[in-house]
Short mmCIF file of C-alpha atoms (C1' of nucleotides) in Angstrom, two decimals:
data_model
loop_
_atom_site.label_atom_id
_atom_site.label_comp_id
_atom_site.label_asym_id
_atom_site.label_seq_id
_atom_site.Cartn_x
_atom_site.Cartn_y
_atom_site.Cartn_z
CA UNK A 28 -0.04 0.13 0.13
CA UNK A 29 1.56 3.40 -1.19
CA UNK A 30 2.11 6.30 1.23
CA UNK A 31 0.13 9.19 0.53
CA UNK A 32 2.36 12.13 -0.86
CA UNK A 33 2.42 15.41 0.21
CA UNK A 34 3.46 16.30 -2.80
CA UNK A 35 1.55 15.98 -6.23
CA UNK A 36 3.27 12.99 -7.85
CA UNK A 37 5.56 14.23 -11.00
CA UNK A 38 4.20 12.79 -14.20
CA UNK A 39 6.05 9.81 -15.92
CA UNK A 40 8.21 10.27 -19.05
CA UNK A 41 6.21 8.18 -21.03
CA UNK A 42 2.57 10.13 -20.37
CA UNK A 43 4.09 13.43 -20.73
CA UNK A 44 5.59 12.40 -24.07
CA UNK A 45 2.49 11.53 -25.07
CA UNK A 46 0.99 14.60 -24.23
CA UNK A 47 3.56 16.33 -25.99
CA UNK A 48 2.98 14.63 -29.30
CA UNK A 49 -0.92 15.18 -28.59
CA UNK A 50 -0.15 18.73 -28.08
CA UNK A 51 1.89 19.06 -31.36
CA UNK A 52 -0.47 17.22 -33.83
CA UNK A 53 -3.27 19.46 -32.56
CA UNK A 54 -1.40 22.61 -33.16
CA UNK A 55 1.30 22.59 -35.25
CA UNK A 56 1.80 25.14 -37.84
CA UNK A 57 1.46 24.84 -41.60
CA UNK A 58 4.84 25.41 -43.00
CA UNK A 59 6.52 25.40 -46.60
CA UNK A 60 8.70 22.78 -45.55
CA UNK A 61 6.38 20.70 -43.92
CA UNK A 62 5.15 20.09 -47.23
CA UNK A 63 6.66 17.64 -49.76
CA UNK A 64 9.57 16.93 -47.06
CA UNK A 65 12.36 15.56 -48.93
CA UNK A 66 16.16 15.42 -47.51
CA UNK A 67 17.04 18.45 -49.49
CA UNK A 68 14.07 20.40 -48.27
CA UNK A 69 14.90 19.88 -44.75
CA UNK A 70 18.45 20.59 -45.20
CA UNK A 71 17.65 23.96 -46.89
CA UNK A 72 15.18 24.73 -44.36
CA UNK A 73 17.43 24.04 -41.18
CA UNK A 74 20.19 25.98 -42.65
CA UNK A 75 18.20 28.97 -42.99
CA UNK A 76 16.58 28.65 -40.03
CA UNK A 77 19.69 28.72 -37.99
CA UNK A 78 19.56 31.53 -35.94
CA UNK A 79 16.62 32.73 -37.90
CA UNK A 80 13.42 33.11 -36.88
CA UNK A 81 10.40 30.91 -38.58
CA UNK A 82 8.69 34.02 -40.31
CA UNK A 83 11.97 35.70 -41.53
CA UNK A 84 12.44 32.38 -43.02
CA UNK A 85 9.17 31.34 -45.00
CA UNK A 86 9.87 34.14 -48.15
CA UNK A 87 13.38 32.96 -48.51
CA UNK A 88 12.51 29.37 -48.38
CA UNK A 89 10.08 29.24 -50.97
CA UNK A 90 11.96 31.35 -53.43
CA UNK A 91 15.03 29.26 -52.74
CA UNK A 92 12.85 26.02 -53.67
CA UNK A 93 11.15 27.54 -56.69
CA UNK A 94 14.69 28.80 -58.22
CA UNK A 95 16.98 25.26 -56.96
CA UNK A 96 14.43 22.75 -56.72
CA UNK A 97 17.03 20.33 -56.29
CA UNK A 98 20.54 19.51 -55.54
CA UNK A 99 21.17 19.06 -59.21
CA UNK A 100 20.22 22.86 -60.43
CA UNK A 101 21.85 24.20 -56.95
CA UNK A 102 25.20 22.66 -57.47
CA UNK A 103 25.80 24.18 -61.20
CA UNK A 104 24.14 27.44 -59.72
CA UNK A 105 26.99 30.75 -59.74
CA UNK A 106 27.38 31.80 -56.12
CA UNK A 107 26.42 35.20 -56.92
CA UNK A 108 22.80 33.84 -58.33
CA UNK A 109 22.42 31.92 -54.61
CA UNK A 110 23.84 34.71 -52.81
CA UNK A 111 20.92 37.57 -54.71
CA UNK A 112 18.41 35.11 -53.06
CA UNK A 113 20.38 35.05 -50.05
CA UNK A 114 20.37 38.66 -49.37
CA UNK A 115 18.72 40.27 -46.36
CA UNK A 116 19.07 36.79 -44.50
CA UNK A 117 22.13 37.21 -42.58
CA UNK A 118 24.88 35.26 -41.83
CA UNK A 119 26.25 34.69 -45.46
CA UNK A 120 28.43 31.87 -44.79
CA UNK A 121 25.44 29.91 -44.56
CA UNK A 122 24.58 30.55 -48.54
CA UNK A 123 28.13 29.86 -49.51
CA UNK A 124 28.75 26.57 -47.28
CA UNK A 125 25.19 25.19 -49.01
CA UNK A 126 27.14 25.98 -52.40
CA UNK A 127 29.86 24.10 -51.43
CA UNK A 128 28.05 21.40 -49.86
CA UNK A 129 26.20 20.87 -52.84
CA UNK A 130 28.83 20.22 -54.78
CA UNK A 131 30.90 17.68 -52.42
CA UNK A 132 27.37 16.15 -52.10
CA UNK A 133 27.54 15.88 -56.38
CA UNK A 134 30.99 14.49 -56.23
CA UNK A 135 31.44 12.53 -53.25
CA UNK A 136 27.77 11.24 -52.29
CA UNK A 137 26.29 10.45 -55.97
CA UNK A 138 24.18 13.67 -55.34
CA UNK A 139 22.35 11.95 -52.74
CA UNK A 140 21.80 13.87 -49.45
CA UNK A 141 23.80 11.44 -47.08
CA UNK A 142 22.00 9.25 -44.05
CA UNK A 143 24.91 8.96 -41.61
CA UNK A 144 25.62 11.53 -39.15
CA UNK A 145 29.50 11.30 -39.86
CA UNK A 146 28.96 11.98 -43.56
CA UNK A 147 26.79 14.66 -42.30
CA UNK A 148 29.08 16.35 -40.37
CA UNK A 149 31.70 16.48 -42.68
CA UNK A 150 29.85 19.21 -45.34
CA UNK A 151 30.36 22.72 -44.52
CA UNK A 152 27.83 24.55 -42.87
CA UNK A 153 26.36 21.04 -41.07
CA UNK A 154 26.98 20.62 -37.30
CA UNK A 155 25.52 18.89 -34.63
CA UNK A 156 22.00 20.38 -34.83
CA UNK A 157 21.62 20.37 -38.72
CA UNK A 158 22.92 16.59 -38.89
CA UNK A 159 20.61 15.15 -36.05
CA UNK A 160 17.52 17.47 -37.99
CA UNK A 161 18.34 15.84 -41.12
CA UNK A 162 18.71 12.59 -39.81
CA UNK A 163 15.79 12.89 -37.58
CA UNK A 164 12.97 14.79 -40.07
CA UNK A 165 14.20 13.61 -43.41
CA UNK A 166 15.38 9.97 -42.20
CA UNK A 167 13.55 8.79 -39.39
CA UNK A 168 16.35 8.15 -37.28
CA UNK A 169 16.55 8.55 -33.76
CA UNK A 170 18.65 11.55 -33.58
CA UNK A 171 17.47 14.04 -30.83
CA UNK A 172 18.19 17.81 -31.67
CA UNK A 173 19.47 20.61 -29.43
CA UNK A 174 18.74 23.86 -30.53
CA UNK A 175 18.32 27.08 -28.46
CA UNK A 176 14.56 25.92 -27.44
CA UNK A 177 15.19 22.24 -26.85
CA UNK A 178 17.89 23.28 -24.79
CA UNK A 179 15.64 26.00 -22.37
CA UNK A 180 13.01 23.40 -22.43
CA UNK A 181 14.62 20.72 -20.82
CA UNK A 182 16.74 23.15 -18.65
CA UNK A 183 13.71 23.99 -16.72
CA UNK A 184 11.90 20.79 -17.02
CA UNK A 185 15.12 19.16 -14.78
CA UNK A 186 15.47 22.78 -13.12
CA UNK A 187 19.15 23.05 -14.49
CA UNK A 188 20.72 25.72 -13.23
CA UNK A 189 23.90 26.81 -15.18
CA UNK A 190 24.78 25.85 -18.81
CA UNK A 191 27.89 24.14 -18.70
CA UNK A 192 29.26 21.34 -20.33
CA UNK A 193 27.69 18.61 -17.83
CA UNK A 194 24.40 19.89 -18.16
CA UNK A 195 24.53 19.69 -21.86
CA UNK A 196 25.02 16.10 -21.05
CA UNK A 197 22.48 15.53 -18.86
CA UNK A 198 20.33 17.13 -21.43
CA UNK A 199 21.52 15.16 -24.26
CA UNK A 200 20.82 11.91 -22.50
CA UNK A 201 17.37 13.07 -21.16
CA UNK A 202 16.51 13.97 -24.70
CA UNK A 203 17.69 10.42 -25.66
CA UNK A 204 15.41 8.56 -23.01
CA UNK A 205 12.28 10.54 -24.09
CA UNK A 206 12.94 10.25 -27.81
CA UNK A 207 10.55 7.92 -29.37
CA UNK A 208 12.44 5.79 -31.61
CA UNK A 209 9.44 5.39 -34.27
CA UNK A 210 8.86 9.33 -34.64
CA UNK A 211 11.73 11.21 -33.85
CA UNK A 212 11.15 13.69 -36.10
CA UNK A 213 7.56 14.64 -34.56
CA UNK A 214 9.45 14.44 -31.30
CA UNK A 215 11.81 17.03 -32.44
CA UNK A 216 9.49 19.56 -34.45
CA UNK A 217 7.12 19.37 -30.97
CA UNK A 218 9.91 20.39 -28.74
CA UNK A 219 10.74 23.25 -30.79
CA UNK A 220 7.78 24.02 -31.72
CA UNK A 221 6.69 23.97 -27.64
CA UNK A 222 9.98 26.53 -27.22
CA UNK A 223 8.94 28.87 -30.08
CA UNK A 224 5.24 28.78 -28.62
CA UNK A 225 4.58 28.11 -24.86
CA UNK A 226 8.20 27.54 -23.49
CA UNK A 227 9.24 31.27 -24.13
CA UNK A 228 12.58 32.60 -22.71
CA UNK A 229 10.47 34.95 -20.44
CA UNK A 230 6.75 34.39 -19.06
CA UNK A 231 6.43 31.07 -20.45
CA UNK A 232 2.59 29.94 -20.79
CA UNK A 233 3.00 27.41 -18.30
CA UNK A 234 -0.97 26.96 -17.87
CA UNK A 235 -0.88 25.57 -21.74
CA UNK A 236 2.17 23.52 -21.51
CA UNK A 237 1.90 19.63 -22.13
CA UNK A 238 4.83 18.86 -20.15
CA UNK A 239 3.91 21.18 -17.13
CA UNK A 240 3.37 18.01 -14.93
CA UNK A 241 6.86 16.70 -15.48
CA UNK A 242 8.48 20.39 -15.18
CA UNK A 243 10.57 21.05 -11.90
CA UNK A 244 10.77 24.71 -12.55
CA UNK A 245 7.07 24.97 -13.01
CA UNK A 246 6.53 22.77 -9.79
CA UNK A 247 8.86 25.12 -7.71
CA UNK A 248 7.60 28.33 -9.83
CA UNK A 249 11.11 29.03 -11.04
CA UNK A 250 10.29 29.36 -14.65
CA UNK A 251 11.23 33.05 -14.51
CA UNK A 252 14.48 32.07 -13.22
CA UNK A 253 15.87 29.38 -15.73
CA UNK A 254 17.31 29.89 -17.66
CA UNK A 255 19.23 32.68 -16.42
CA UNK A 256 19.12 36.15 -18.73
CA UNK A 257 22.66 36.98 -19.99
CA UNK A 258 23.97 40.38 -19.80
CA UNK A 259 23.90 42.23 -22.85
CA UNK A 260 27.13 43.80 -23.58
CA UNK A 261 26.55 45.56 -26.51
CA UNK A 262 29.20 47.51 -28.62
CA UNK A 263 28.11 50.79 -30.49
CA UNK A 264 29.53 51.97 -33.46
CA UNK A 265 29.36 54.77 -35.81
CA UNK A 266 30.32 54.37 -39.32
CA UNK A 267 30.24 56.90 -42.63
CA UNK A 268 29.61 55.72 -46.00
CA UNK A 269 31.02 57.38 -49.35
CA UNK A 270 28.23 57.44 -52.01
CA UNK A 271 30.33 58.44 -54.58
CA UNK A 272 28.93 59.64 -58.08
CA UNK A 273 30.48 59.75 -61.54
CA UNK A 274 28.37 60.57 -63.75
CA UNK A 275 25.65 57.94 -63.65
CA UNK A 276 28.16 55.71 -62.15
CA UNK A 277 28.32 54.72 -58.20
CA UNK A 278 31.61 53.07 -56.78
CA UNK A 279 31.07 49.62 -54.55
CA UNK A 280 33.50 47.32 -53.34
CA UNK A 281 33.63 43.64 -52.72
CA UNK A 282 34.15 41.97 -49.38
CA UNK A 283 37.33 39.16 -49.82
CA UNK A 284 37.08 37.90 -46.53
CA UNK A 285 35.27 37.54 -43.48
CA UNK A 286 31.48 36.53 -43.15
CA UNK A 287 30.62 39.31 -45.72
CA UNK A 288 32.87 38.02 -48.14
CA UNK A 289 31.75 38.29 -51.64
CA UNK A 290 28.70 41.14 -50.94
CA UNK A 291 29.18 44.31 -51.91
CA UNK A 292 29.33 47.40 -49.85
CA UNK A 293 29.51 51.18 -50.28
CA UNK A 294 33.20 52.41 -49.18
CA UNK A 295 32.82 53.07 -45.11
CA UNK A 296 35.48 54.75 -42.88
CA UNK A 297 34.92 55.13 -39.03
CA UNK A 298 32.96 58.75 -38.54
CA UNK A 299 36.21 60.15 -36.69
CA UNK A 300 38.20 60.04 -39.84
CA UNK A 301 38.38 62.55 -42.31
CA UNK A 302 36.67 60.98 -45.29
CA UNK A 303 37.90 64.04 -47.26
CA UNK A 304 41.44 63.36 -47.48
CA UNK A 305 40.71 59.59 -48.08
CA UNK A 306 38.93 60.70 -51.50
CA UNK A 307 41.54 63.09 -52.44
CA UNK A 308 44.45 60.35 -51.73
CA UNK A 309 42.58 57.11 -52.50
CA UNK A 310 39.80 57.98 -55.15
CA UNK A 311 39.88 61.47 -57.17
CA UNK A 312 41.18 64.62 -57.51
CA UNK A 313 38.18 66.52 -57.52
CA UNK A 314 35.03 65.86 -55.66
CA UNK A 315 32.35 67.91 -54.00
CA UNK A 316 29.72 66.89 -51.22
CA UNK A 317 25.83 67.03 -52.84
CA UNK A 318 23.84 65.62 -50.08
CA UNK A 319 23.59 63.51 -46.54
CA UNK A 320 21.41 60.88 -46.85
CA UNK A 321 19.49 59.52 -43.80
CA UNK A 322 21.62 57.13 -41.29
CA UNK A 323 20.37 53.62 -41.34
CA UNK A 324 21.71 50.70 -38.73
CA UNK A 325 23.38 47.72 -39.36
CA UNK A 326 23.78 45.46 -36.55
CA UNK A 327 25.23 42.05 -35.82
CA UNK A 328 25.73 40.25 -32.81
CA UNK A 329 26.71 42.71 -30.01
CA UNK A 330 27.49 45.02 -32.64
CA UNK A 331 25.15 48.08 -33.33
CA UNK A 332 26.48 49.98 -36.37
CA UNK A 333 25.14 53.32 -37.12
CA UNK A 334 25.52 53.99 -40.93
CA UNK A 335 25.88 57.86 -42.14
CA UNK A 336 25.78 57.71 -45.66
CA UNK A 337 27.00 60.86 -47.85
CA UNK A 338 26.88 61.79 -51.53
CA UNK A 339 30.05 63.30 -53.32
CA UNK A 340 30.08 64.09 -56.94
CA UNK A 341 33.52 63.10 -57.75
CA UNK A 342 35.86 63.72 -61.20
CA UNK A 343 39.47 63.30 -62.47
CA UNK A 344 39.61 59.17 -61.16
CA UNK A 345 42.67 58.02 -59.95
CA UNK A 346 43.34 54.87 -62.04
CA UNK A 347 44.01 52.82 -59.24
CA UNK A 348 40.68 52.75 -57.82
CA UNK A 349 39.61 49.61 -60.07
CA UNK A 350 41.45 47.39 -58.73
CA UNK A 351 39.61 47.35 -55.08
CA UNK A 352 36.18 48.70 -56.20
CA UNK A 353 33.50 48.99 -59.42
CA UNK A 354 31.94 51.83 -60.97
CA UNK A 355 28.66 50.42 -61.38
CA UNK A 356 25.32 52.19 -62.84
CA UNK A 357 22.72 53.57 -60.10
CA UNK A 358 20.08 50.84 -61.97
CA UNK A 359 22.41 48.23 -62.22
CA UNK A 360 23.16 48.35 -57.97
CA UNK A 361 20.25 45.81 -57.63
CA UNK A 362 22.13 42.74 -59.21
CA UNK A 363 25.07 43.25 -56.72
CA UNK A 364 24.23 41.34 -53.52
CA UNK A 365 24.44 43.53 -50.25
CA UNK A 366 23.52 43.30 -46.68
CA UNK A 367 20.16 44.99 -46.14
CA UNK A 368 21.04 48.19 -44.60
CA UNK A 369 23.42 49.16 -47.71
CA UNK A 370 20.34 47.73 -49.65
CA UNK A 371 18.26 50.44 -47.99
CA UNK A 372 20.91 53.12 -49.44
CA UNK A 373 21.30 51.36 -52.71
CA UNK A 374 17.61 51.86 -53.26
CA UNK A 375 17.35 55.18 -52.70
CA UNK A 376 20.13 55.67 -55.39
CA UNK A 377 18.46 53.51 -57.84
CA UNK A 378 15.50 55.95 -58.41
CA UNK A 379 15.34 59.63 -59.32
"C1'" DA B 19 35.88 28.74 -23.65
"C1'" DA B 20 34.79 32.62 -26.08
"C1'" DA B 21 34.37 35.29 -29.87
"C1'" DT B 22 32.28 36.07 -34.09
"C1'" DC B 23 28.93 36.43 -37.94
"C1'" DG B 24 22.91 39.79 -39.79
"C1'" DG B 25 19.07 41.00 -39.31
"C1'" DG B 26 14.18 41.16 -38.18
"C1'" DG B 27 10.39 39.49 -34.63
"C1'" DA B 28 8.59 40.22 -29.88
"C1'" DT B 29 8.05 42.50 -26.26
"C1'" DA C 23 15.60 49.75 -26.47
"C1'" DT C 24 16.72 44.94 -25.14
"C1'" DC C 25 16.63 40.03 -26.09
"C1'" DC C 26 16.41 36.35 -28.68
"C1'" DC C 27 16.44 33.11 -32.71
"C1'" DA C 28 15.27 25.23 -36.01
"C1'" DG C 29 23.92 27.09 -34.53
"C1'" DA C 30 28.80 26.72 -36.87
"C1'" DT C 31 33.20 27.83 -37.42
"C1'" DT C 32 37.59 30.11 -35.86
"C1'" DT C 33 40.43 32.00 -32.37
#
DNA sequence: AAATCGGGGAT
DNA sequence: ATCCCAGATTT
């Protein structure tokens, strides 16, 4: 005869799992990559979704699948064409890596996306998360994913307080226990959507959570203490952009390295620096400031860069400019991939 | 282990 | 205005 408990009993893992899958089957959203699911569509969507919210990805995914419906079309595409589709999505190395990987898949895997963990990990841009997502969603293999949503949920379920290496392993082993071998994809998607819609970083909707009976944080009312909020550490910058007009043409330069490699930018210098000396020395003998455009903000990670575009009309060009930059007709700017902040300025220039 | 890479949605 | 996101790669 079991003794009467003072606390409410914790829900077993199996019943909790059943509730989760039930919640997902009735609440899941209709997303483009959930139609006609193939290894290719899973791969592309998962890469686009890295550090990028669902609503942002949807139009990019749709455009991409229309232009590159399969790996064959992708593998023979010039990088420029792919980058134009990616423009505005951010983290541009993801796009370069997709191109690289598509060629590797063609060459080393007979044009088929591999269905083994190590093979997937060998491809550029595919880390632990993406490999597990492809294996579970596309090939129904029992690999749990650990994205930010899943980590947050398990942290709360188990009331883990400091996210370190050890707790990450706790999380992984918990997920391996919970994951239903016959429907790993459903489980992974259910967890991610739960994190996205119920188990929010702040003020989670615990009352509507199918896992609340299994959640130690909820039981102890710690759901707003776990996980700890991290301190910001934002760093602000100010940069002046030079919009140099020569006749109908504008000067842009292509990034040669870094994450923005391959993208085109207007020449930029820190605010403090005297830009007119630079123009005189490197670009043209004669110039005249013609306008000051509205600033736009360009931000990445902890940096918040405020861009101040200034237009100059230049003449008597130095010959050396062609090496680093390109004079482009204003109406042709749209054919050169740029980060969003720069695109906003380019849009102003291309209309009269 | 920590830094770095974008952009925008949500609050 | 601030936090965060279906992370990967480099330092």
